Amino acid sequence: MDPALELQSDPQELLPRRRPTQERSRRKFDALLTASRELLVDVGFESFTCEEVAARADVPIGTLYQFFANKYVIVCELNRQDLVGVQHEIAQFNGEVPSLDWLRFLNSFVDHMAGLWTSDPSRREVWLAMQSTPSTRATGAIHEKAFAEQVSRMLAPLTPDTSRERRTMMAEVLVHVVYSMLNFSVQDNQSHADAVAELKRLMVAYLLVAEKESRTT
């Protein structure tokens, strides 16, 4: 049985066996990830195989296994890649967003994320694949937690008197809701624009209540 399918009392993060340091290896690594995204969109995760990834990337299967133990590790690396990209983009706010700018930032951020999910169908396929096993779900939770830590710091001006622990929980809720709703927004027969509008309403209401509670505590 694939180790990623085994039930574990304390699932560990699924990581590549190694990350490339030389340019030639980086090109192969990136080619494998690009081919993996394309394959996910074409056939879905159930029919996704390492052999087909290697063939599409024109990389020997042995080279793929030097980097990735199995397809579960590949999809976890794609998920990490997606989240790191978003983290870099919101880092321009220097870790905090002034409370008066939060609604403007929220609107722009949600629109940006929604655009990524509509322009890049692999994001939904990666998110769905991450729900496939206990280990991939645990790894996804680790990735979301790292993202939430960044969001928690940005929440500080909006909720100045809220405890750090409470703010961390709020950030984790926001990150989870955003990704769940983005997945919902691109389902078949679903109005993407309407779903994104509802997501904004949820987040605005949540943050306004959090701000009020913080300032009246």
Tab-separated table of C-alpha atoms in Angstrom:
chain	number	residue	atom	x	y	z
A	1	MET	CA	0.000	0.000	0.000
A	2	ASP	CA	1.181	3.497	-0.766
A	3	PRO	CA	2.381	5.116	2.493
A	4	ALA	CA	0.317	8.190	1.710
A	5	LEU	CA	-2.854	6.107	1.949
A	6	GLU	CA	-2.138	4.683	5.373
A	7	LEU	CA	-4.012	6.015	8.365
A	8	GLN	CA	-1.512	7.618	10.712
A	9	SER	CA	-2.003	8.831	14.254
A	10	ASP	CA	0.349	11.730	13.532
A	11	PRO	CA	0.529	12.318	9.749
A	12	GLN	CA	3.712	14.023	8.598
A	13	GLU	CA	4.072	16.646	5.893
A	14	LEU	CA	4.681	15.094	2.480
A	15	LEU	CA	7.829	16.643	1.008
A	16	PRO	CA	10.012	16.056	-2.055
A	17	ARG	CA	12.940	13.728	-1.491
A	18	ARG	CA	15.178	16.599	-2.478
A	19	ARG	CA	14.945	20.022	-4.047
A	20	PRO	CA	17.274	20.842	-6.942
A	21	THR	CA	20.166	23.237	-6.456
A	22	GLN	CA	21.698	23.193	-9.923
A	23	GLU	CA	20.077	24.880	-12.917
A	24	ARG	CA	19.789	21.698	-14.977
A	25	SER	CA	18.039	19.864	-12.146
A	26	ARG	CA	15.763	22.827	-11.495
A	27	ARG	CA	14.619	22.767	-15.110
A	28	LYS	CA	13.696	19.089	-14.816
A	29	PHE	CA	11.975	19.678	-11.473
A	30	ASP	CA	9.938	22.559	-12.904
A	31	ALA	CA	9.107	20.579	-16.047
A	32	LEU	CA	7.724	17.756	-13.899
A	33	LEU	CA	5.529	20.152	-11.945
A	34	THR	CA	4.271	21.840	-15.114
A	35	ALA	CA	3.453	18.461	-16.658
A	36	SER	CA	1.706	17.448	-13.431
A	37	ARG	CA	-0.607	20.462	-13.588
A	38	GLU	CA	-1.485	19.732	-17.186
A	39	LEU	CA	-2.149	16.068	-16.434
A	40	LEU	CA	-4.349	16.877	-13.449
A	41	VAL	CA	-6.532	19.105	-15.616
A	42	ASP	CA	-6.704	16.525	-18.405
A	43	VAL	CA	-7.429	13.329	-16.456
A	44	GLY	CA	-8.022	14.214	-12.780
A	45	PHE	CA	-6.131	12.868	-9.796
A	46	GLU	CA	-7.555	9.350	-9.828
A	47	SER	CA	-6.052	8.633	-13.270
A	48	PHE	CA	-2.902	10.653	-12.589
A	49	THR	CA	0.309	8.559	-12.762
A	50	CYS	CA	3.969	9.328	-12.264
A	51	GLU	CA	4.788	7.500	-15.483
A	52	GLU	CA	2.594	9.821	-17.526
A	53	VAL	CA	4.033	12.883	-15.788
A	54	ALA	CA	7.567	11.794	-16.672
A	55	ALA	CA	6.558	11.077	-20.269
A	56	ARG	CA	4.922	14.503	-20.688
A	57	ALA	CA	7.900	16.255	-19.128
A	58	ASP	CA	10.302	14.212	-21.285
A	59	VAL	CA	12.160	13.214	-18.135
A	60	PRO	CA	13.212	9.649	-17.220
A	61	ILE	CA	10.933	8.073	-14.615
A	62	GLY	CA	13.992	7.436	-12.453
A	63	THR	CA	14.669	11.167	-12.358
A	64	LEU	CA	11.107	11.825	-11.223
A	65	TYR	CA	11.544	9.372	-8.354
A	66	GLN	CA	14.757	11.132	-7.332
A	67	PHE	CA	12.551	14.109	-6.495
A	68	PHE	CA	9.160	12.611	-5.635
A	69	ALA	CA	8.280	9.369	-3.878
A	70	ASN	CA	4.784	9.212	-5.391
A	71	LYS	CA	1.986	11.259	-6.896
A	72	TYR	CA	0.795	12.405	-3.477
A	73	VAL	CA	4.075	14.179	-2.864
A	74	ILE	CA	3.834	15.810	-6.293
A	75	VAL	CA	0.409	17.272	-5.637
A	76	CYS	CA	1.512	18.506	-2.205
A	77	GLU	CA	4.396	20.349	-3.835
A	78	LEU	CA	1.981	21.929	-6.309
A	79	ASN	CA	-0.230	23.035	-3.412
A	80	ARG	CA	2.756	24.530	-1.593
A	81	GLN	CA	3.774	26.294	-4.790
A	82	ASP	CA	0.323	27.852	-5.150
A	83	LEU	CA	0.184	29.101	-1.565
A	84	VAL	CA	3.739	30.463	-1.578
A	85	GLY	CA	2.904	32.446	-4.694
A	86	VAL	CA	-0.073	34.070	-2.975
A	87	GLN	CA	1.987	34.763	0.154
A	88	HIS	CA	4.589	36.603	-1.893
A	89	GLU	CA	1.918	38.719	-3.529
A	90	ILE	CA	0.322	39.902	-0.293
A	91	ALA	CA	3.725	40.496	1.339
A	92	GLN	CA	3.708	43.927	-0.339
A	93	PHE	CA	1.588	45.118	2.597
A	94	ASN	CA	4.620	44.705	4.858
A	95	GLY	CA	2.869	42.289	7.185
A	96	GLU	CA	0.001	44.560	8.242
A	97	VAL	CA	-2.957	46.291	6.625
A	98	PRO	CA	-4.216	49.514	8.278
A	99	SER	CA	-7.723	48.985	9.608
A	100	LEU	CA	-9.205	51.686	7.354
A	101	ASP	CA	-7.826	49.886	4.272
A	102	TRP	CA	-9.051	46.412	5.168
A	103	LEU	CA	-12.236	46.443	3.099
A	104	ARG	CA	-10.384	47.739	0.037
A	105	PHE	CA	-7.660	45.151	0.511
A	106	LEU	CA	-10.198	42.370	1.060
A	107	ASN	CA	-12.061	43.241	-2.120
A	108	SER	CA	-8.862	43.311	-4.186
A	109	PHE	CA	-7.482	40.154	-2.609
A	110	VAL	CA	-10.634	38.098	-3.197
A	111	ASP	CA	-10.891	39.346	-6.786
A	112	HIS	CA	-7.274	38.396	-7.361
A	113	MET	CA	-7.705	34.907	-5.905
A	114	ALA	CA	-10.907	34.373	-7.883
A	115	GLY	CA	-9.061	35.375	-11.035
A	116	LEU	CA	-6.366	32.800	-10.367
A	117	TRP	CA	-8.945	30.040	-9.986
A	118	THR	CA	-10.773	30.934	-13.194
A	119	SER	CA	-7.643	31.475	-15.299
A	120	ASP	CA	-5.787	28.409	-13.972
A	121	PRO	CA	-8.031	25.324	-13.682
A	122	SER	CA	-5.162	23.339	-12.161
A	123	ARG	CA	-5.657	25.186	-8.864
A	124	ARG	CA	-9.012	23.525	-8.307
A	125	GLU	CA	-7.626	20.147	-9.355
A	126	VAL	CA	-4.746	20.516	-6.900
A	127	TRP	CA	-7.118	21.525	-4.107
A	128	LEU	CA	-9.351	18.520	-4.801
A	129	ALA	CA	-6.371	16.155	-4.946
A	130	MET	CA	-5.212	17.440	-1.562
A	131	GLN	CA	-8.430	16.067	-0.043
A	132	SER	CA	-7.680	12.502	-1.241
A	133	THR	CA	-5.781	10.977	1.734
A	134	PRO	CA	-5.100	11.661	5.414
A	135	SER	CA	-1.495	12.586	4.610
A	136	THR	CA	-2.342	15.007	1.819
A	137	ARG	CA	-5.036	16.611	3.974
A	138	ALA	CA	-2.570	16.922	6.853
A	139	THR	CA	0.008	18.475	4.534
A	140	GLY	CA	-2.607	20.870	3.195
A	141	ALA	CA	-3.437	21.911	6.749
A	142	ILE	CA	0.250	22.634	7.376
A	143	HIS	CA	0.403	24.797	4.247
A	144	GLU	CA	-2.769	26.659	5.199
A	145	LYS	CA	-1.455	27.227	8.716
A	146	ALA	CA	1.703	28.876	7.362
A	147	PHE	CA	-0.441	31.149	5.196
A	148	ALA	CA	-2.759	31.883	8.130
A	149	GLU	CA	0.195	33.020	10.242
A	150	GLN	CA	0.838	35.732	7.683
A	151	VAL	CA	-2.830	36.722	7.606
A	152	SER	CA	-2.903	36.780	11.414
A	153	ARG	CA	-0.141	39.398	11.491
A	154	MET	CA	-2.048	41.466	8.968
A	155	LEU	CA	-5.156	41.343	11.176
A	156	ALA	CA	-3.388	43.042	14.097
A	157	PRO	CA	-4.378	46.673	13.317
A	158	LEU	CA	-7.991	45.633	12.754
A	159	THR	CA	-8.230	43.667	16.007
A	160	PRO	CA	-5.730	45.401	18.336
A	161	ASP	CA	-7.156	44.053	21.594
A	162	THR	CA	-7.747	40.492	20.426
A	163	SER	CA	-5.447	37.842	21.820
A	164	ARG	CA	-2.826	36.343	19.547
A	165	GLU	CA	-4.378	32.889	19.904
A	166	ARG	CA	-7.828	34.173	18.916
A	167	ARG	CA	-6.398	36.107	15.986
A	168	THR	CA	-4.587	32.990	14.784
A	169	MET	CA	-7.829	31.032	14.859
A	170	MET	CA	-9.605	33.792	12.946
A	171	ALA	CA	-6.919	33.767	10.261
A	172	GLU	CA	-7.121	29.992	9.911
A	173	VAL	CA	-10.902	30.223	9.511
A	174	LEU	CA	-10.561	32.929	6.858
A	175	VAL	CA	-7.993	30.994	4.833
A	176	HIS	CA	-10.030	27.793	4.962
A	177	VAL	CA	-13.249	29.566	3.992
A	178	VAL	CA	-11.588	31.364	1.088
A	179	TYR	CA	-10.228	28.170	-0.446
A	180	SER	CA	-13.439	26.219	0.130
A	181	MET	CA	-15.550	28.954	-1.440
A	182	LEU	CA	-13.206	29.360	-4.407
A	183	ASN	CA	-13.582	25.659	-5.077
A	184	PHE	CA	-17.358	26.062	-4.813
A	185	SER	CA	-17.277	29.038	-7.200
A	186	VAL	CA	-15.840	27.043	-10.113
A	187	GLN	CA	-18.100	24.005	-9.869
A	188	ASP	CA	-20.236	23.133	-12.859
A	189	ASN	CA	-23.490	25.100	-13.163
A	190	GLN	CA	-22.354	27.502	-10.455
A	191	SER	CA	-22.303	31.273	-10.987
A	192	HIS	CA	-18.712	32.207	-10.238
A	193	ALA	CA	-19.484	35.899	-9.821
A	194	ASP	CA	-22.342	35.216	-7.401
A	195	ALA	CA	-20.239	32.831	-5.320
A	196	VAL	CA	-17.377	35.344	-5.092
A	197	ALA	CA	-19.830	38.069	-4.064
A	198	GLU	CA	-21.146	35.841	-1.281
A	199	LEU	CA	-17.594	35.092	-0.161
A	200	LYS	CA	-16.923	38.810	0.163
A	201	ARG	CA	-20.104	39.270	2.194
A	202	LEU	CA	-19.115	36.454	4.539
A	203	MET	CA	-15.629	37.826	5.082
A	204	VAL	CA	-16.714	41.442	5.533
A	205	ALA	CA	-19.359	40.470	8.085
A	206	TYR	CA	-16.902	38.261	9.949
A	207	LEU	CA	-14.198	40.929	10.092
A	208	LEU	CA	-16.555	43.746	11.081
A	209	VAL	CA	-17.825	41.677	14.017
A	210	ALA	CA	-14.246	40.785	14.967
A	211	GLU	CA	-13.207	44.436	14.856
A	212	LYS	CA	-16.172	45.535	16.980
A	213	GLU	CA	-15.553	42.817	19.574
A	214	SER	CA	-11.870	43.685	19.769
A	215	ARG	CA	-12.447	47.377	20.350
A	216	THR	CA	-15.205	46.895	22.929
A	217	THR	CA	-13.451	44.212	24.986
